[in-house]
Amino acid sequence: MSETYSTHEKYDGKVSSMNSKNAILKHQLAWARSRGLLPDSRGYVSTIDDNLRKPLSAAARAGFERGGGSELSERNGDRAKMCALHSSAALAVNVFDHWVSAGPVLQALGLDGVLKGALRFEAQFPTGLRGTPPNLDVAFELDSGVLVGIESKFTEWLTPKRSHGSALAKYFQGGARHWEAFGLAASQALAADVTDGAQSFLFLDAPQLLKHALGLARNRPNFCLYYVYFDLQNEDGQLHRGEIDTFAARVGAELRFRSMSYQTLYRALCTIEGVDTDYLSYLHQRYFDDVTRSP
């Protein structure tokens, strides 16, 4: 288990995380310029295709068009969110949209079974409350009937979250116990602790994961929640990994919760025979060739 800190005040998380974000963006800018791309001042390339190894598959495009994240749409003259070099959606597409049959990537994720149907991007599973359900970056079903939901993070986790108190407040209105109603007693307890401040997370978006878990549980009792994140070998990364451990210790068993860094996933893919070398080369150059990241 990763080392954790007893307090978030041992270092300036805001300054540290900004430095980490800048380091990632610097690497992404260097990659873009090496390919003759000209990002704008915010790190956005001209088109979505510029930010992807291959254009979106029809299934992926349909998923993003259904989702509520507006990843593909320009707004007020601004480029689409997926044009951002630091886009988590683009990272997820570059890694997962390659896998029509999904065999090797399931193996790399440590999942047994065969894909049933297709990978879904921006999948929504209603939580039972009004409003638009949160989007899961990737979801798919295995032949065993297990529903797998993947939450993907690139740089988003580096935004410090000093308070989660209001994020789940509406889930407790009228004394409701939404998680417990679907057999998730530990998640109910964690949601309560996050809401009243008894449990805090600086980098891990625990409320988002708990919402995803509720949506998955309402859809299918046999599910697995997976957290795939871009890791950093510095104090920010250490604290983030510690918070993942804390989350897993509290609710991991009932959510079949798993976590894996993108670096670990990439290394696992590299060991599997027959994986497209052009695909691996793109991922290496784009995301994984900086020695300051996970070895």
Tab-separated table of C-alpha atoms in Angstrom:
chain	number	residue	atom	x	y	z
A	1	MET	CA	0.000	0.000	0.000
A	2	SER	CA	1.238	3.487	-0.823
A	3	GLU	CA	2.357	5.808	1.963
A	4	THR	CA	-0.312	8.303	2.908
A	5	TYR	CA	-0.160	11.606	4.744
A	6	SER	CA	-2.083	12.337	7.905
A	7	THR	CA	-2.850	15.843	6.696
A	8	HIS	CA	-3.073	17.644	3.388
A	9	GLU	CA	-1.256	20.601	4.876
A	10	LYS	CA	2.227	19.069	4.795
A	11	TYR	CA	2.866	20.698	1.456
A	12	ASP	CA	1.275	23.266	-0.826
A	13	GLY	CA	-0.858	20.974	-2.966
A	14	LYS	CA	-2.060	23.790	-5.208
A	15	VAL	CA	1.443	24.906	-6.174
A	16	SER	CA	2.767	21.365	-6.460
A	17	SER	CA	-0.106	20.149	-8.633
A	18	MET	CA	0.235	23.169	-10.915
A	19	ASN	CA	3.901	22.317	-11.427
A	20	SER	CA	2.917	18.737	-12.255
A	21	LYS	CA	0.287	19.894	-14.741
A	22	ASN	CA	2.778	22.227	-16.385
A	23	ALA	CA	5.294	19.386	-16.738
A	24	ILE	CA	2.705	17.193	-18.468
A	25	LEU	CA	1.589	19.994	-20.767
A	26	LYS	CA	5.201	20.814	-21.634
A	27	HIS	CA	5.713	17.207	-22.689
A	28	GLN	CA	2.505	17.257	-24.738
A	29	LEU	CA	3.476	20.517	-26.440
A	30	ALA	CA	6.852	19.058	-27.384
A	31	TRP	CA	5.129	16.010	-28.865
A	32	ALA	CA	2.707	18.179	-30.861
A	33	ARG	CA	5.445	20.393	-32.268
A	34	SER	CA	7.503	17.339	-33.221
A	35	ARG	CA	4.580	16.384	-35.477
A	36	GLY	CA	4.281	19.831	-37.016
A	37	LEU	CA	1.174	20.762	-35.043
A	38	LEU	CA	0.607	24.300	-33.784
A	39	PRO	CA	-1.329	24.283	-30.493
A	40	ASP	CA	-2.905	27.527	-29.323
A	41	SER	CA	-1.954	29.299	-26.101
A	42	ARG	CA	-4.119	26.920	-24.050
A	43	GLY	CA	-2.592	23.779	-25.525
A	44	TYR	CA	-5.420	23.003	-27.950
A	45	VAL	CA	-4.645	21.642	-31.418
A	46	SER	CA	-6.659	22.708	-34.461
A	47	THR	CA	-8.764	19.588	-34.931
A	48	ILE	CA	-9.793	16.548	-32.926
A	49	ASP	CA	-8.082	14.275	-35.455
A	50	ASP	CA	-4.787	16.075	-34.741
A	51	ASN	CA	-5.094	14.865	-31.144
A	52	LEU	CA	-5.825	11.222	-31.968
A	53	ARG	CA	-3.794	8.383	-33.397
A	54	LYS	CA	-6.720	7.518	-35.658
A	55	PRO	CA	-10.074	9.229	-36.221
A	56	LEU	CA	-12.838	8.251	-33.832
A	57	SER	CA	-14.515	4.958	-34.651
A	58	ALA	CA	-18.219	5.173	-35.456
A	59	ALA	CA	-19.066	3.604	-32.090
A	60	ALA	CA	-16.844	6.017	-30.170
A	61	ARG	CA	-18.228	9.037	-32.005
A	62	ALA	CA	-21.778	7.917	-31.274
A	63	GLY	CA	-20.915	7.580	-27.596
A	64	PHE	CA	-19.444	11.058	-27.346
A	65	GLU	CA	-22.369	12.544	-29.252
A	66	ARG	CA	-24.783	10.961	-26.763
A	67	GLY	CA	-22.732	11.972	-23.730
A	68	GLY	CA	-23.190	15.229	-21.919
A	69	GLY	CA	-19.546	16.272	-21.831
A	70	SER	CA	-19.553	18.280	-25.087
A	71	GLU	CA	-16.186	16.782	-26.002
A	72	LEU	CA	-16.730	17.145	-29.752
A	73	SER	CA	-18.480	20.516	-29.898
A	74	GLU	CA	-17.017	23.969	-30.380
A	75	ARG	CA	-18.477	26.615	-28.102
A	76	ASN	CA	-18.376	30.367	-28.580
A	77	GLY	CA	-15.529	30.028	-31.033
A	78	ASP	CA	-13.470	27.851	-28.673
A	79	ARG	CA	-12.082	24.574	-29.909
A	80	ALA	CA	-13.707	21.327	-28.789
A	81	LYS	CA	-12.595	19.889	-25.447
A	82	MET	CA	-11.072	16.867	-27.177
A	83	CYS	CA	-8.676	19.193	-29.003
A	84	ALA	CA	-6.827	19.760	-25.718
A	85	LEU	CA	-3.465	18.022	-25.583
A	86	HIS	CA	-4.202	17.278	-21.923
A	87	SER	CA	-7.642	15.814	-22.713
A	88	SER	CA	-8.461	12.719	-20.685
A	89	ALA	CA	-11.061	11.768	-23.286
A	90	ALA	CA	-8.403	11.856	-26.011
A	91	LEU	CA	-6.101	9.713	-23.870
A	92	ALA	CA	-8.895	7.167	-23.326
A	93	VAL	CA	-9.695	7.111	-27.048
A	94	ASN	CA	-6.042	6.735	-28.030
A	95	VAL	CA	-5.678	3.772	-25.683
A	96	PHE	CA	-9.059	2.023	-25.883
A	97	ASP	CA	-10.655	2.859	-29.257
A	98	HIS	CA	-7.994	0.703	-30.942
A	99	TRP	CA	-9.549	-2.442	-29.478
A	100	VAL	CA	-12.480	-3.641	-31.531
A	101	SER	CA	-12.150	-7.192	-30.194
A	102	ALA	CA	-10.642	-5.984	-26.888
A	103	GLY	CA	-8.815	-9.260	-26.192
A	104	PRO	CA	-5.302	-7.958	-25.404
A	105	VAL	CA	-6.509	-4.902	-23.502
A	106	LEU	CA	-8.690	-7.083	-21.282
A	107	GLN	CA	-5.641	-9.229	-20.588
A	108	ALA	CA	-3.566	-6.132	-19.825
A	109	LEU	CA	-6.265	-4.936	-17.413
A	110	GLY	CA	-6.204	-8.312	-15.673
A	111	LEU	CA	-9.796	-9.116	-16.618
A	112	ASP	CA	-10.884	-12.656	-17.438
A	113	GLY	CA	-13.411	-13.341	-20.163
A	114	VAL	CA	-14.391	-12.220	-23.631
A	115	LEU	CA	-15.948	-8.934	-24.661
A	116	LYS	CA	-19.697	-9.108	-25.235
A	117	GLY	CA	-20.757	-6.404	-27.659
A	118	ALA	CA	-18.605	-3.316	-28.125
A	119	LEU	CA	-16.713	-0.852	-25.970
A	120	ARG	CA	-18.846	2.149	-25.080
A	121	PHE	CA	-17.465	5.635	-24.566
A	122	GLU	CA	-19.158	8.253	-22.358
A	123	ALA	CA	-21.529	5.608	-21.017
A	124	GLN	CA	-24.292	6.819	-18.718
A	125	PHE	CA	-25.891	4.792	-15.940
A	126	PRO	CA	-28.697	6.643	-14.127
A	127	THR	CA	-28.264	6.944	-10.370
A	128	GLY	CA	-31.976	7.332	-9.681
A	129	LEU	CA	-31.783	11.072	-9.103
A	130	ARG	CA	-32.939	13.747	-11.488
A	131	GLY	CA	-30.517	15.252	-13.930
A	132	THR	CA	-27.936	13.910	-16.337
A	133	PRO	CA	-26.039	10.894	-15.004
A	134	PRO	CA	-22.250	11.191	-14.809
A	135	ASN	CA	-20.357	9.896	-17.839
A	136	LEU	CA	-18.126	6.854	-17.473
A	137	ASP	CA	-15.247	7.152	-19.904
A	138	VAL	CA	-15.400	3.521	-21.029
A	139	ALA	CA	-17.821	0.691	-20.299
A	140	PHE	CA	-18.242	-2.826	-21.613
A	141	GLU	CA	-19.776	-6.167	-20.754
A	142	LEU	CA	-17.955	-9.476	-20.481
A	143	ASP	CA	-19.350	-12.823	-21.573
A	144	SER	CA	-19.640	-13.697	-17.880
A	145	GLY	CA	-22.237	-10.954	-17.493
A	146	VAL	CA	-19.925	-8.629	-15.560
A	147	LEU	CA	-20.396	-4.954	-16.423
A	148	VAL	CA	-17.080	-3.079	-16.327
A	149	GLY	CA	-16.972	0.696	-15.982
A	150	ILE	CA	-13.694	2.594	-16.396
A	151	GLU	CA	-13.092	6.098	-15.091
A	152	SER	CA	-10.086	7.617	-16.875
A	153	LYS	CA	-7.922	10.454	-15.570
A	154	PHE	CA	-5.077	12.334	-17.240
A	155	THR	CA	-4.436	15.671	-15.499
A	156	GLU	CA	-7.863	16.236	-13.905
A	157	TRP	CA	-6.904	14.550	-10.675
A	158	LEU	CA	-4.217	17.205	-10.175
A	159	THR	CA	-6.845	19.831	-9.372
A	160	PRO	CA	-6.944	19.892	-5.534
A	161	LYS	CA	-10.369	19.249	-4.049
A	162	ARG	CA	-10.379	20.900	-0.639
A	163	SER	CA	-14.008	20.062	0.047
A	164	HIS	CA	-16.353	17.397	-1.282
A	165	GLY	CA	-19.107	18.209	1.194
A	166	SER	CA	-21.696	19.474	-1.279
A	167	ALA	CA	-21.001	16.990	-4.080
A	168	LEU	CA	-23.204	14.261	-2.616
A	169	ALA	CA	-25.597	16.323	-0.490
A	170	LYS	CA	-28.628	15.698	-2.711
A	171	TYR	CA	-28.151	11.946	-2.305
A	172	PHE	CA	-29.077	12.293	1.371
A	173	GLN	CA	-32.195	14.430	1.004
A	174	GLY	CA	-35.155	13.076	2.919
A	175	GLY	CA	-32.964	10.559	4.692
A	176	ALA	CA	-32.431	8.586	1.492
A	177	ARG	CA	-29.876	5.770	1.541
A	178	HIS	CA	-29.361	5.176	-2.170
A	179	TRP	CA	-26.205	3.054	-2.006
A	180	GLU	CA	-27.481	0.892	0.827
A	181	ALA	CA	-30.663	0.174	-1.153
A	182	PHE	CA	-28.505	-1.633	-3.708
A	183	GLY	CA	-26.390	-3.542	-1.239
A	184	LEU	CA	-23.554	-1.017	-1.037
A	185	ALA	CA	-23.407	-0.416	2.711
A	186	ALA	CA	-19.712	0.504	2.764
A	187	SER	CA	-20.255	3.004	-0.048
A	188	GLN	CA	-23.178	4.496	1.875
A	189	ALA	CA	-20.915	4.966	4.891
A	190	LEU	CA	-18.121	6.509	2.834
A	191	ALA	CA	-20.542	8.850	1.064
A	192	ALA	CA	-21.790	10.013	4.472
A	193	ASP	CA	-18.258	10.544	5.748
A	194	VAL	CA	-17.296	12.533	2.648
A	195	THR	CA	-20.423	14.659	2.939
A	196	ASP	CA	-19.916	15.550	6.605
A	197	GLY	CA	-16.144	15.980	6.263
A	198	ALA	CA	-15.084	12.946	8.283
A	199	GLN	CA	-13.238	11.588	5.227
A	200	SER	CA	-11.412	13.890	2.838
A	201	PHE	CA	-9.586	13.413	-0.435
A	202	LEU	CA	-7.350	16.046	-1.987
A	203	PHE	CA	-6.806	14.521	-5.426
A	204	LEU	CA	-9.115	11.516	-5.789
A	205	ASP	CA	-12.636	12.455	-6.884
A	206	ALA	CA	-14.330	10.004	-4.528
A	207	PRO	CA	-17.850	11.460	-5.014
A	208	GLN	CA	-17.604	10.883	-8.756
A	209	LEU	CA	-16.529	7.274	-8.226
A	210	LEU	CA	-19.345	6.709	-5.730
A	211	LYS	CA	-21.888	8.091	-8.212
A	212	HIS	CA	-20.535	5.778	-10.900
A	213	ALA	CA	-20.783	2.849	-8.503
A	214	LEU	CA	-24.410	3.646	-7.727
A	215	GLY	CA	-25.269	3.891	-11.422
A	216	LEU	CA	-23.554	0.597	-12.188
A	217	ALA	CA	-25.239	-1.146	-9.240
A	218	ARG	CA	-28.675	0.039	-10.352
A	219	ASN	CA	-27.971	-1.317	-13.838
A	220	ARG	CA	-26.369	-4.639	-12.966
A	221	PRO	CA	-25.632	-6.309	-9.619
A	222	ASN	CA	-22.536	-7.943	-11.110
A	223	PHE	CA	-20.228	-5.043	-11.952
A	224	CYS	CA	-16.638	-3.865	-11.614
A	225	LEU	CA	-15.505	-0.254	-11.210
A	226	TYR	CA	-12.062	0.425	-12.658
A	227	TYR	CA	-9.951	3.563	-12.142
A	228	VAL	CA	-7.240	4.093	-14.767
A	229	TYR	CA	-5.053	7.135	-14.210
A	230	PHE	CA	-1.917	8.848	-15.486
A	231	ASP	CA	0.628	8.467	-12.715
A	232	LEU	CA	3.397	10.761	-11.533
A	233	GLN	CA	6.452	9.809	-9.512
A	234	ASN	CA	6.421	12.805	-7.209
A	235	GLU	CA	4.663	13.932	-4.049
A	236	ASP	CA	1.397	14.565	-5.876
A	237	GLY	CA	1.422	11.063	-7.301
A	238	GLN	CA	2.304	9.571	-3.931
A	239	LEU	CA	-0.622	11.283	-2.231
A	240	HIS	CA	-2.985	10.342	-5.070
A	241	ARG	CA	-1.990	6.679	-4.853
A	242	GLY	CA	-2.467	6.776	-1.101
A	243	GLU	CA	-5.982	8.125	-1.559
A	244	ILE	CA	-6.744	5.372	-4.070
A	245	ASP	CA	-5.606	2.877	-1.426
A	246	THR	CA	-7.879	4.509	1.152
A	247	PHE	CA	-10.861	4.368	-1.203
A	248	ALA	CA	-10.140	0.726	-2.034
A	249	ALA	CA	-9.805	-0.198	1.637
A	250	ARG	CA	-13.197	1.279	2.418
A	251	VAL	CA	-15.316	0.175	-0.559
A	252	GLY	CA	-13.118	-1.928	-2.833
A	253	ALA	CA	-14.635	-5.302	-1.987
A	254	GLU	CA	-18.260	-4.389	-2.636
A	255	LEU	CA	-17.487	-2.394	-5.802
A	256	ARG	CA	-15.019	-4.959	-7.174
A	257	PHE	CA	-12.875	-1.846	-7.401
A	258	ARG	CA	-9.602	-1.976	-9.296
A	259	SER	CA	-7.067	0.681	-10.159
A	260	MET	CA	-4.183	0.790	-12.589
A	261	SER	CA	-1.950	3.535	-13.912
A	262	TYR	CA	-1.858	4.119	-17.652
A	263	GLN	CA	1.871	3.486	-17.426
A	264	THR	CA	1.269	0.018	-15.986
A	265	LEU	CA	-1.400	-0.689	-18.592
A	266	TYR	CA	0.983	0.346	-21.368
A	267	ARG	CA	3.771	-1.856	-20.040
A	268	ALA	CA	1.369	-4.798	-19.862
A	269	LEU	CA	0.287	-4.241	-23.470
A	270	CYS	CA	3.940	-4.238	-24.533
A	271	THR	CA	4.341	-7.791	-23.195
A	272	ILE	CA	1.421	-9.238	-25.172
A	273	GLU	CA	2.292	-10.874	-28.462
A	274	GLY	CA	0.662	-9.474	-31.573
A	275	VAL	CA	-0.186	-5.986	-30.317
A	276	ASP	CA	0.181	-3.438	-33.137
A	277	THR	CA	3.668	-1.921	-32.922
A	278	ASP	CA	2.524	1.346	-34.520
A	279	TYR	CA	-0.097	1.678	-31.785
A	280	LEU	CA	2.470	1.042	-29.053
A	281	SER	CA	4.965	3.425	-30.653
A	282	TYR	CA	2.397	6.223	-30.781
A	283	LEU	CA	1.480	5.746	-27.119
A	284	HIS	CA	5.141	5.644	-26.108
A	285	GLN	CA	6.055	8.843	-27.932
A	286	ARG	CA	2.889	10.645	-26.938
A	287	TYR	CA	2.591	9.729	-23.284
A	288	PHE	CA	5.193	7.381	-21.872
A	289	ASP	CA	8.720	8.308	-22.945
A	290	ASP	CA	9.403	10.857	-20.201
A	291	VAL	CA	11.695	9.390	-17.538
A	292	THR	CA	10.161	11.632	-14.861
A	293	ARG	CA	6.993	9.582	-14.997
A	294	SER	CA	6.346	6.070	-13.698
A	295	PRO	CA	9.235	3.733	-14.571
